[in-house]
Coordinates of C-alpha atoms in Angstrom, one line a residue:
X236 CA 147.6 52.3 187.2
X237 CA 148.8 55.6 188.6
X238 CA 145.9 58.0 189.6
X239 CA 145.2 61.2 187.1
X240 CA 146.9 64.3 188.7
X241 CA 145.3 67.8 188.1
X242 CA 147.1 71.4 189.1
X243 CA 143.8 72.4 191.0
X244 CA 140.8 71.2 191.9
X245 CA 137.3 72.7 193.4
X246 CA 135.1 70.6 195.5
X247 CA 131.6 71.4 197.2
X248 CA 130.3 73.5 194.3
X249 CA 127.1 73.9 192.2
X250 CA 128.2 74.1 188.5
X251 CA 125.9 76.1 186.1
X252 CA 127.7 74.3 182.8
X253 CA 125.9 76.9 180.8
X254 CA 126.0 73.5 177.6
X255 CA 123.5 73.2 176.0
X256 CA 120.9 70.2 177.1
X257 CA 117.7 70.2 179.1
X258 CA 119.2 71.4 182.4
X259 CA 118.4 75.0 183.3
X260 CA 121.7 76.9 183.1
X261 CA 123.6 73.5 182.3
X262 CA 123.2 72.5 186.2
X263 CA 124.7 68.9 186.2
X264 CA 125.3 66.3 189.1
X265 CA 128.6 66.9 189.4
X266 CA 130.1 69.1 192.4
X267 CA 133.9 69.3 191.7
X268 CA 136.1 70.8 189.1
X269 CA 139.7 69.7 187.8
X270 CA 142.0 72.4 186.3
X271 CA 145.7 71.4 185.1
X272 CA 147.0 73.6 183.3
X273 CA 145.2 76.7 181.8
X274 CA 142.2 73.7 180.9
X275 CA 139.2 72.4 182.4
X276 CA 140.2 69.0 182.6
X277 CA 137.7 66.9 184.6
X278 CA 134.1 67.6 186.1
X279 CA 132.1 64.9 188.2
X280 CA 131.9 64.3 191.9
X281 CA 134.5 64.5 194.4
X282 CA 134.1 61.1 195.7
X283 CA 134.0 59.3 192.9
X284 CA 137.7 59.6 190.8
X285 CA 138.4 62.8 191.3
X286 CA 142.1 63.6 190.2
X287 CA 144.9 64.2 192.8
X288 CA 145.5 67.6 192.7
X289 CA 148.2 70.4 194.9
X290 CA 145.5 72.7 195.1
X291 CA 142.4 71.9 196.5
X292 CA 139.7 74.7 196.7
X293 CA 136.9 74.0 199.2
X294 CA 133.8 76.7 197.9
X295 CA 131.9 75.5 200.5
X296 CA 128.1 75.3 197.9
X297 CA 129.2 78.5 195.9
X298 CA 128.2 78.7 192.5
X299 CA 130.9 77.8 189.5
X300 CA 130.0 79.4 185.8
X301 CA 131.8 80.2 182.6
X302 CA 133.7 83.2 183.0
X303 CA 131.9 85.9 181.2
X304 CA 132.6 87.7 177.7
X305 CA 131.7 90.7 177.5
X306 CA 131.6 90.6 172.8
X307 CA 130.7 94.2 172.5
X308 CA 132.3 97.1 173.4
X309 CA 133.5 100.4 173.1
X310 CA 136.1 100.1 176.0
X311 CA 139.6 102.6 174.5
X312 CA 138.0 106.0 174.3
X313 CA 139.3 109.2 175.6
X314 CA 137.3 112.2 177.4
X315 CA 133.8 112.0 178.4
X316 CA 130.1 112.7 177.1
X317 CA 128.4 113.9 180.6
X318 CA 127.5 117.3 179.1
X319 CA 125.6 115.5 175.6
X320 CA 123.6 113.7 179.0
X321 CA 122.2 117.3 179.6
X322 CA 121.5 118.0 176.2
X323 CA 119.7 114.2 175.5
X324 CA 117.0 114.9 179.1
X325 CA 116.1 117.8 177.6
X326 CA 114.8 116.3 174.2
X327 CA 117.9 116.2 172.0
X328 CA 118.0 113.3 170.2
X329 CA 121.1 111.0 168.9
X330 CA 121.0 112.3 165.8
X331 CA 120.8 115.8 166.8
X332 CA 123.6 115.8 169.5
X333 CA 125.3 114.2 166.7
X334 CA 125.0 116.9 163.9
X335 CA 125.5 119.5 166.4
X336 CA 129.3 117.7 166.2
X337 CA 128.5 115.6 169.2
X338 CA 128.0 112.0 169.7
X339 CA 130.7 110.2 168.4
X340 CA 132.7 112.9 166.8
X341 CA 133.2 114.6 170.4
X342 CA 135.0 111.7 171.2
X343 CA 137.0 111.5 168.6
X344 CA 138.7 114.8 169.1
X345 CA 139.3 114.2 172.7
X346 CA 140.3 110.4 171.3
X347 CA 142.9 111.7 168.4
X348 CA 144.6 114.1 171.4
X349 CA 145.0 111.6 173.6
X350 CA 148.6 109.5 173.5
X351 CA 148.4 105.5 172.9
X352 CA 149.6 105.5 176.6
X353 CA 147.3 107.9 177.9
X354 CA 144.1 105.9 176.4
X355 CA 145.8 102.1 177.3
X356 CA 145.6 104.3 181.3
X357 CA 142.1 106.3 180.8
X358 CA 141.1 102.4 179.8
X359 CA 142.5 100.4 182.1
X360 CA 140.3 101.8 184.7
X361 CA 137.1 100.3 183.5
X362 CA 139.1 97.0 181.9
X363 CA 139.8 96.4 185.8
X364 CA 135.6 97.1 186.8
X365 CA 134.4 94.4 184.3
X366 CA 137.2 92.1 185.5
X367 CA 136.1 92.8 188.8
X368 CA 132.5 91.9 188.0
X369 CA 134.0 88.3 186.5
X370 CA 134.5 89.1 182.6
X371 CA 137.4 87.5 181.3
X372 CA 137.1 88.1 178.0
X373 CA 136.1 91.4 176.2
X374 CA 136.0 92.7 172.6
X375 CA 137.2 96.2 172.2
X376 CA 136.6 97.7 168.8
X377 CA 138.3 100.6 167.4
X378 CA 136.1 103.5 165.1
X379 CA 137.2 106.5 167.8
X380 CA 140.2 107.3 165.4
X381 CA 138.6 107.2 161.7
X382 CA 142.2 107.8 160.6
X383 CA 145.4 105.4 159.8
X384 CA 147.2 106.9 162.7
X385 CA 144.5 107.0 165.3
X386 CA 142.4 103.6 164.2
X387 CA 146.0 101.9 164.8
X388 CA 146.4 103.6 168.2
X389 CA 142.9 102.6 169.3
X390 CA 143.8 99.0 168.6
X391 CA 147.6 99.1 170.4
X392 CA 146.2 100.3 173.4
X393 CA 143.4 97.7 173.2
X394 CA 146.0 94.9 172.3
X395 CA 148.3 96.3 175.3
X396 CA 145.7 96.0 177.8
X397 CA 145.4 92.2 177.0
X398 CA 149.2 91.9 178.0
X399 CA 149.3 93.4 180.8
X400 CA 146.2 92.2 182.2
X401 CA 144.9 88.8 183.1
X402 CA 142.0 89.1 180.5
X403 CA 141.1 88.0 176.8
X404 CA 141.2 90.9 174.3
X405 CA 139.4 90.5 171.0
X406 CA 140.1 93.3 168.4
X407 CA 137.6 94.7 166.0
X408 CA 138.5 97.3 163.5
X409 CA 135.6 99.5 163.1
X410 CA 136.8 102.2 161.0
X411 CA 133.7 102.6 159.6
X412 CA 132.4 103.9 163.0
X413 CA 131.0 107.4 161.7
X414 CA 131.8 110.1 159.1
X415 CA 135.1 112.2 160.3
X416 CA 135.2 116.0 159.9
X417 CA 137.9 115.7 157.2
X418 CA 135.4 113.7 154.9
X419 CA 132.1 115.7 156.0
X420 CA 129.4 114.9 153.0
X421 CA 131.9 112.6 151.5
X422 CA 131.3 108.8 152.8
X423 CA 132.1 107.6 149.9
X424 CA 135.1 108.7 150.1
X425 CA 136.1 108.0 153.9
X426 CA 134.8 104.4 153.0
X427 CA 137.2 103.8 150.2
X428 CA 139.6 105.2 152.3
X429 CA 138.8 102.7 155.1
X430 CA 138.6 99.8 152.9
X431 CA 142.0 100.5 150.5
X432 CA 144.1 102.0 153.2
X433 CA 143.1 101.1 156.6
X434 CA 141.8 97.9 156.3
X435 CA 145.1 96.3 154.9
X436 CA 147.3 98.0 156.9
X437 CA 146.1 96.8 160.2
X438 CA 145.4 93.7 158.7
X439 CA 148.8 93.5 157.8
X440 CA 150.2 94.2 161.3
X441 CA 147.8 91.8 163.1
X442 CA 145.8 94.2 165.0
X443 CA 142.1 92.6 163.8
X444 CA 139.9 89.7 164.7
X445 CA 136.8 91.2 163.6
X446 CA 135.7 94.0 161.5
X447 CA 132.8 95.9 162.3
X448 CA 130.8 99.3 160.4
X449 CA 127.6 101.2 161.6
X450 CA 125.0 100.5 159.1
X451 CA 122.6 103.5 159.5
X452 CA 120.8 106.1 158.7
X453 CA 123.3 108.4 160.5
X454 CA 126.1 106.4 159.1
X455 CA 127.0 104.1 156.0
X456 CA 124.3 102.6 153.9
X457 CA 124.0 99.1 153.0
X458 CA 125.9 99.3 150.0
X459 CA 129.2 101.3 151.4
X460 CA 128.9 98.4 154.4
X461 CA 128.7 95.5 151.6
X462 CA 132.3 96.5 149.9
X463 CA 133.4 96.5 153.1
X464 CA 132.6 93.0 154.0
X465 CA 134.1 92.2 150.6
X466 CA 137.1 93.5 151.2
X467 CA 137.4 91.6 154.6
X468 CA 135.7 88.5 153.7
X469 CA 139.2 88.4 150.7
X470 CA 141.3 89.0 153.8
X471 CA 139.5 86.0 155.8
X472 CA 138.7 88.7 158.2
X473 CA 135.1 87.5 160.6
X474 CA 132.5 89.9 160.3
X475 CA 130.3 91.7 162.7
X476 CA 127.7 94.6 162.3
X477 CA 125.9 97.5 164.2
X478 CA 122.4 97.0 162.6
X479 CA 118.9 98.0 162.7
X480 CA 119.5 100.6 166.2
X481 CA 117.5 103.2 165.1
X482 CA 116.0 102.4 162.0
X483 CA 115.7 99.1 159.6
X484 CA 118.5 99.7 157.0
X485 CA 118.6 96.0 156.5
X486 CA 122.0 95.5 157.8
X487 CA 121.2 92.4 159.8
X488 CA 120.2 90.6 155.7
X489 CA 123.5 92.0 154.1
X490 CA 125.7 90.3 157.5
X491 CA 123.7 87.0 157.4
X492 CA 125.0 87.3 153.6
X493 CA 128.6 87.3 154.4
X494 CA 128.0 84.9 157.5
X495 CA 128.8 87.2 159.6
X496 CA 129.8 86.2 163.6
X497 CA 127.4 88.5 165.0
X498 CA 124.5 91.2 164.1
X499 CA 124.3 93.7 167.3
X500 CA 121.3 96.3 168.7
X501 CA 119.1 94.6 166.2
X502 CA 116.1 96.7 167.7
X503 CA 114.5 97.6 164.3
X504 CA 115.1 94.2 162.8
X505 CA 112.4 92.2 161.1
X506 CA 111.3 89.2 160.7
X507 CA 112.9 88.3 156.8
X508 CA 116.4 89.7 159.2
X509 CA 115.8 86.8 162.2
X510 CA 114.8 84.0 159.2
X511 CA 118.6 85.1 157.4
X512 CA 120.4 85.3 160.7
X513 CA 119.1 81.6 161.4
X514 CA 120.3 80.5 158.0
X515 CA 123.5 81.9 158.7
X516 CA 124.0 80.8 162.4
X517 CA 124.8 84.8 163.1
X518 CA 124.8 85.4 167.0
X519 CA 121.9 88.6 168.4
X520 CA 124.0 90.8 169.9
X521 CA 121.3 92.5 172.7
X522 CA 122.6 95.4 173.8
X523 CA 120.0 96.7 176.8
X524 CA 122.1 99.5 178.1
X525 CA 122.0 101.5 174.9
X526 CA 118.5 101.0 174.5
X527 CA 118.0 102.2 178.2
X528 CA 120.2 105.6 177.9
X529 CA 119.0 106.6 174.5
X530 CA 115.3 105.9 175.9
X531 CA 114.0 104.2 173.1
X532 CA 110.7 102.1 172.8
X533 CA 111.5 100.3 169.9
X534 CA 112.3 96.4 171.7
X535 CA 114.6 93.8 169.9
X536 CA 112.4 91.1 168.4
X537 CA 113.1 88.6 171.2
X538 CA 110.3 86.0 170.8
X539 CA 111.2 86.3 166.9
X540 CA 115.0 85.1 168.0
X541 CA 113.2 82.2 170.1
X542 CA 111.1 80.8 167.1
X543 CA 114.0 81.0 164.9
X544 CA 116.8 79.7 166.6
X545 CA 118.6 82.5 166.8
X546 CA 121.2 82.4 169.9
X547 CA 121.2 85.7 172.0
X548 CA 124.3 87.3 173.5
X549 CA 124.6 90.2 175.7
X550 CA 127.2 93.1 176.1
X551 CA 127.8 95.4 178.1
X552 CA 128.4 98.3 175.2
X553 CA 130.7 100.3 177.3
X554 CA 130.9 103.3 175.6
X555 CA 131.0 107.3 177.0
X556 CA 128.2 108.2 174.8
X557 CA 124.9 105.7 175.0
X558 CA 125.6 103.1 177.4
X559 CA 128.4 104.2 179.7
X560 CA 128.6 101.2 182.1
X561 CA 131.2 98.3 183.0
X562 CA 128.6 95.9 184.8
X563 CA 127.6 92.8 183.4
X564 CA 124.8 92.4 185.7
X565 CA 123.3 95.4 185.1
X566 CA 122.7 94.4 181.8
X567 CA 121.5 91.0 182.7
X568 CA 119.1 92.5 185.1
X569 CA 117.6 95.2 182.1
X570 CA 117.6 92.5 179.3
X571 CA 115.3 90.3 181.8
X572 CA 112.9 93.3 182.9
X573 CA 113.0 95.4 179.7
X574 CA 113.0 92.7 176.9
X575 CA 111.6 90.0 179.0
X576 CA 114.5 87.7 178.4
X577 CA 115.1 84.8 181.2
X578 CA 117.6 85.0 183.7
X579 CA 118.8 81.5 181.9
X580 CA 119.0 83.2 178.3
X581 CA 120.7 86.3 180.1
X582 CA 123.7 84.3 181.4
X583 CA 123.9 82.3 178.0
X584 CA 124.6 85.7 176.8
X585 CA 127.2 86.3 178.7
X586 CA 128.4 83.2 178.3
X587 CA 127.9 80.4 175.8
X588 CA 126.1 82.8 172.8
X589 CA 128.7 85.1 173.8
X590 CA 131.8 82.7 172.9
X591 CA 129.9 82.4 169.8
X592 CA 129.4 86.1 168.6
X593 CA 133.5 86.1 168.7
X594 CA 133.7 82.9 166.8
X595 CA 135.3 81.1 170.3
X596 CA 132.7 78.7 171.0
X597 CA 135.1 75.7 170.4
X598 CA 137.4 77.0 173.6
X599 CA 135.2 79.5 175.7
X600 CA 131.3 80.1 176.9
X601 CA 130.7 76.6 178.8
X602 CA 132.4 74.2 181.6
X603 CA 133.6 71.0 179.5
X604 CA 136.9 69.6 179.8
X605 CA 139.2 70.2 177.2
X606 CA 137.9 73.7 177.6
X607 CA 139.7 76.7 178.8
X608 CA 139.4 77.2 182.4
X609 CA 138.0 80.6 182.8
X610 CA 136.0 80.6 185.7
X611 CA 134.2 83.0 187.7
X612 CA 133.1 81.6 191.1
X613 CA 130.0 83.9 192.7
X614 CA 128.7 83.8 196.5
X615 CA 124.6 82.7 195.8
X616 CA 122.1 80.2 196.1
X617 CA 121.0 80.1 192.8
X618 CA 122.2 81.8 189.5
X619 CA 119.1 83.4 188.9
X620 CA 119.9 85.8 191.1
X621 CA 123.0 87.1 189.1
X622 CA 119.8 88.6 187.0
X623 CA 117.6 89.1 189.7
X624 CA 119.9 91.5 191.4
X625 CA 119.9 95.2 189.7
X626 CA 123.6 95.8 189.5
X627 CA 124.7 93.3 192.1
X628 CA 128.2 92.2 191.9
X629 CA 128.3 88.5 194.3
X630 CA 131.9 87.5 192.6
X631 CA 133.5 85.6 195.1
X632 CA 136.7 85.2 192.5
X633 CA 137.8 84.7 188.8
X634 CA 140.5 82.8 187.2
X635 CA 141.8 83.2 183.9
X636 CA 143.3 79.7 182.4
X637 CA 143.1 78.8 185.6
X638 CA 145.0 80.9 187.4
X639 CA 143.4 83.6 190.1

């Protein structure tokens, strides 16, 4: 019986399988990886039936983990928000810098001015930061247009970056991002815009995986968000939500309702909102860089999340406006100091309950054959110290269905 052949294999690694099981991190007694072609395709130990493979990758005790998804974030925007920085240490608050026509509005201008090549160019720039930090899948949502024209050019730009790059792009439509200029003290109005014009059209030219809306205060209230889901849940559209940031509007309830993937910032959320997330298998979305540059006190219900069952993921946010950073680790490091989480349940988040808040846990978020092989190899001793670090970046190399 001819031996199994494999495209590439690594030998003399530590493998943080990030499956679920009694294992911290998923460790296993296994120190070799097969890859043929973009799947994992064997894990055990090098001397004992490892495939024949062209490629053999010596990491000498480095550290193998999922590659990590990054299932939240603002990435395509054009312009900056450094000034609104100014304006927030000396007291102003979100909702102030917003009515004052910053916050999201500012970028929206400088977003609508910008060409589809321009932002795919203004974007690629942080795209290649996270890659560099070992994310190999991100989740870019629109809501910088809040028109036809510009929602669509958001999501081309987003779509274009996957091509061209070496990375997983997940599009989410968020149209109903904020209130535009053009609809001021109409949301009605903008919504039923967003759900009878938008929504269908971009459905229709396969630019969304996900639709997404701000349910706040600020924003759209729980009944504008609910036709919304309606309208995608008849398109077969997965659902996500920004919920319960700076106040409880009961957003996290009314996604659990439409089984939605994920319910994200969640700071505000109660505990009737973790028991209808658990019912509905929704995925926490922590998002500790927001809650770090807006300066609020208000934690996410953490232990509530434990008790219930309800898996975690982290994101990075990237955004110009509340939490303008590309590094993974950073946010690891804040979620463990800030909200107490453990460096295990921080790289889950990037990771395994990651996969899941995009609806990819069948193909991403953990090292199991048949899987695919998105890898990111780092240079430590221990994967705790990926949250231990503040901002450190050990990436010894990536590889995106198995390729470097």
């Amino acid at each position: 019986m001819a031996k199994a052949t494999a495209d590439r294999l690594f030998i003399n690694a530590h493998l943080a399988t990030m499956a679920p099981g009694d294992e911290p991190f998923g460790a296993i007694d296994a120190d070799a990886l097969a890859v043929t072609g973009d799947k994992i395709s064997w894990i055990g130990l090098a001397g004992n039936g490892a495939p024949e493979a062209g490629d053999i990758i010596d990491l000498e005790g480095r550290w193998i983990t999922p590659g990590l998804i990054d299932c939240h974030t603002h990435l395509v925007y054009a312009g900056n928000r450094a000034r609104e920085f100014d304006m927030s240490l000396n007291g102003a608050t979100y909702e102030e810098i917003a009515a004052k026509g910053g916050g999201i509005l500012s970028t929206v201008k400088a977003t609508r001015e910008a060409s589809e090549s321009d932002l795919a160019a203004e974007s690629q720039v942080r795209l290649e930061a996270m890659m560099a930090a070992g994310v190999t899948t991100v989740e870019i949502k629109s809501g910088y247009g809040l028109d036809l024209e510009n929602e669509v050019k958001m999501l081309e730009a987003a779509k274009h970056l996957g091509e061209i790059n070496p990375v997983r792009v997940v599009k989410t439509f968020l149209g109903a991002h904020a209130l535009p200029p053009e609809f001021a003290g109409d949301s009605d109005g903008y919504m039923a815009k967003v759900i009878h014009e938008m929504l269908p059209t971009i459905h229709a030219l396969g630019l969304v995986d996900a639709v997404d809306a701000f349910c706040e205060k600020i924003a759209f209230s729980e009944e504008q968000v609910r036709q919304l889901f309606k309208a995608a849940d008849k398109l077969n559209i997965p659902i996500k939500l920004h919920a319960e940031q700076l106040s409880n509007q009961h957003g996290a309830e009314l996604a659990a309702h439409f089984r939605a993937l994920s319910a994200d910032h969640l700071e505000y959320l109660d505990e009737r909102g973790v028991k209808e997330m658990a019912k509905a298998g929704t995925v926490a979305v922590i998002l500790p860089g927001a809650f770090y540059y807006l300066r609020e006190t208000q934690k996410p219900p953490i232990q509530l999340f434990r008790d219930h069952g309800v898996p975690m993921a982290l994101a990075t946010d990237c955004n110009p406006g509340s939490s303008p950073t590309t590094n993974p680790q950073l946010m690891m490091n804040m979620a463990a100091v800030l909200f107490r989480m453990t460096p295990e349940e921080t790289l889950a988040g990037f990771t395994r309950n990651a996969a899941a808040a995009l609806g990819l846990s069948r193909t991403l978020g953990t090292l199991e054959t048949g899987k695919q092989a998105d890898l990111a190899i780092w240079d430590i001793e221990h994967p705790s110290e990926l949250t231990q670090a503040i901002g450190s970046n050990p990436l010894y190399s990536r590889y995106y269905g198995g390729l470097q």
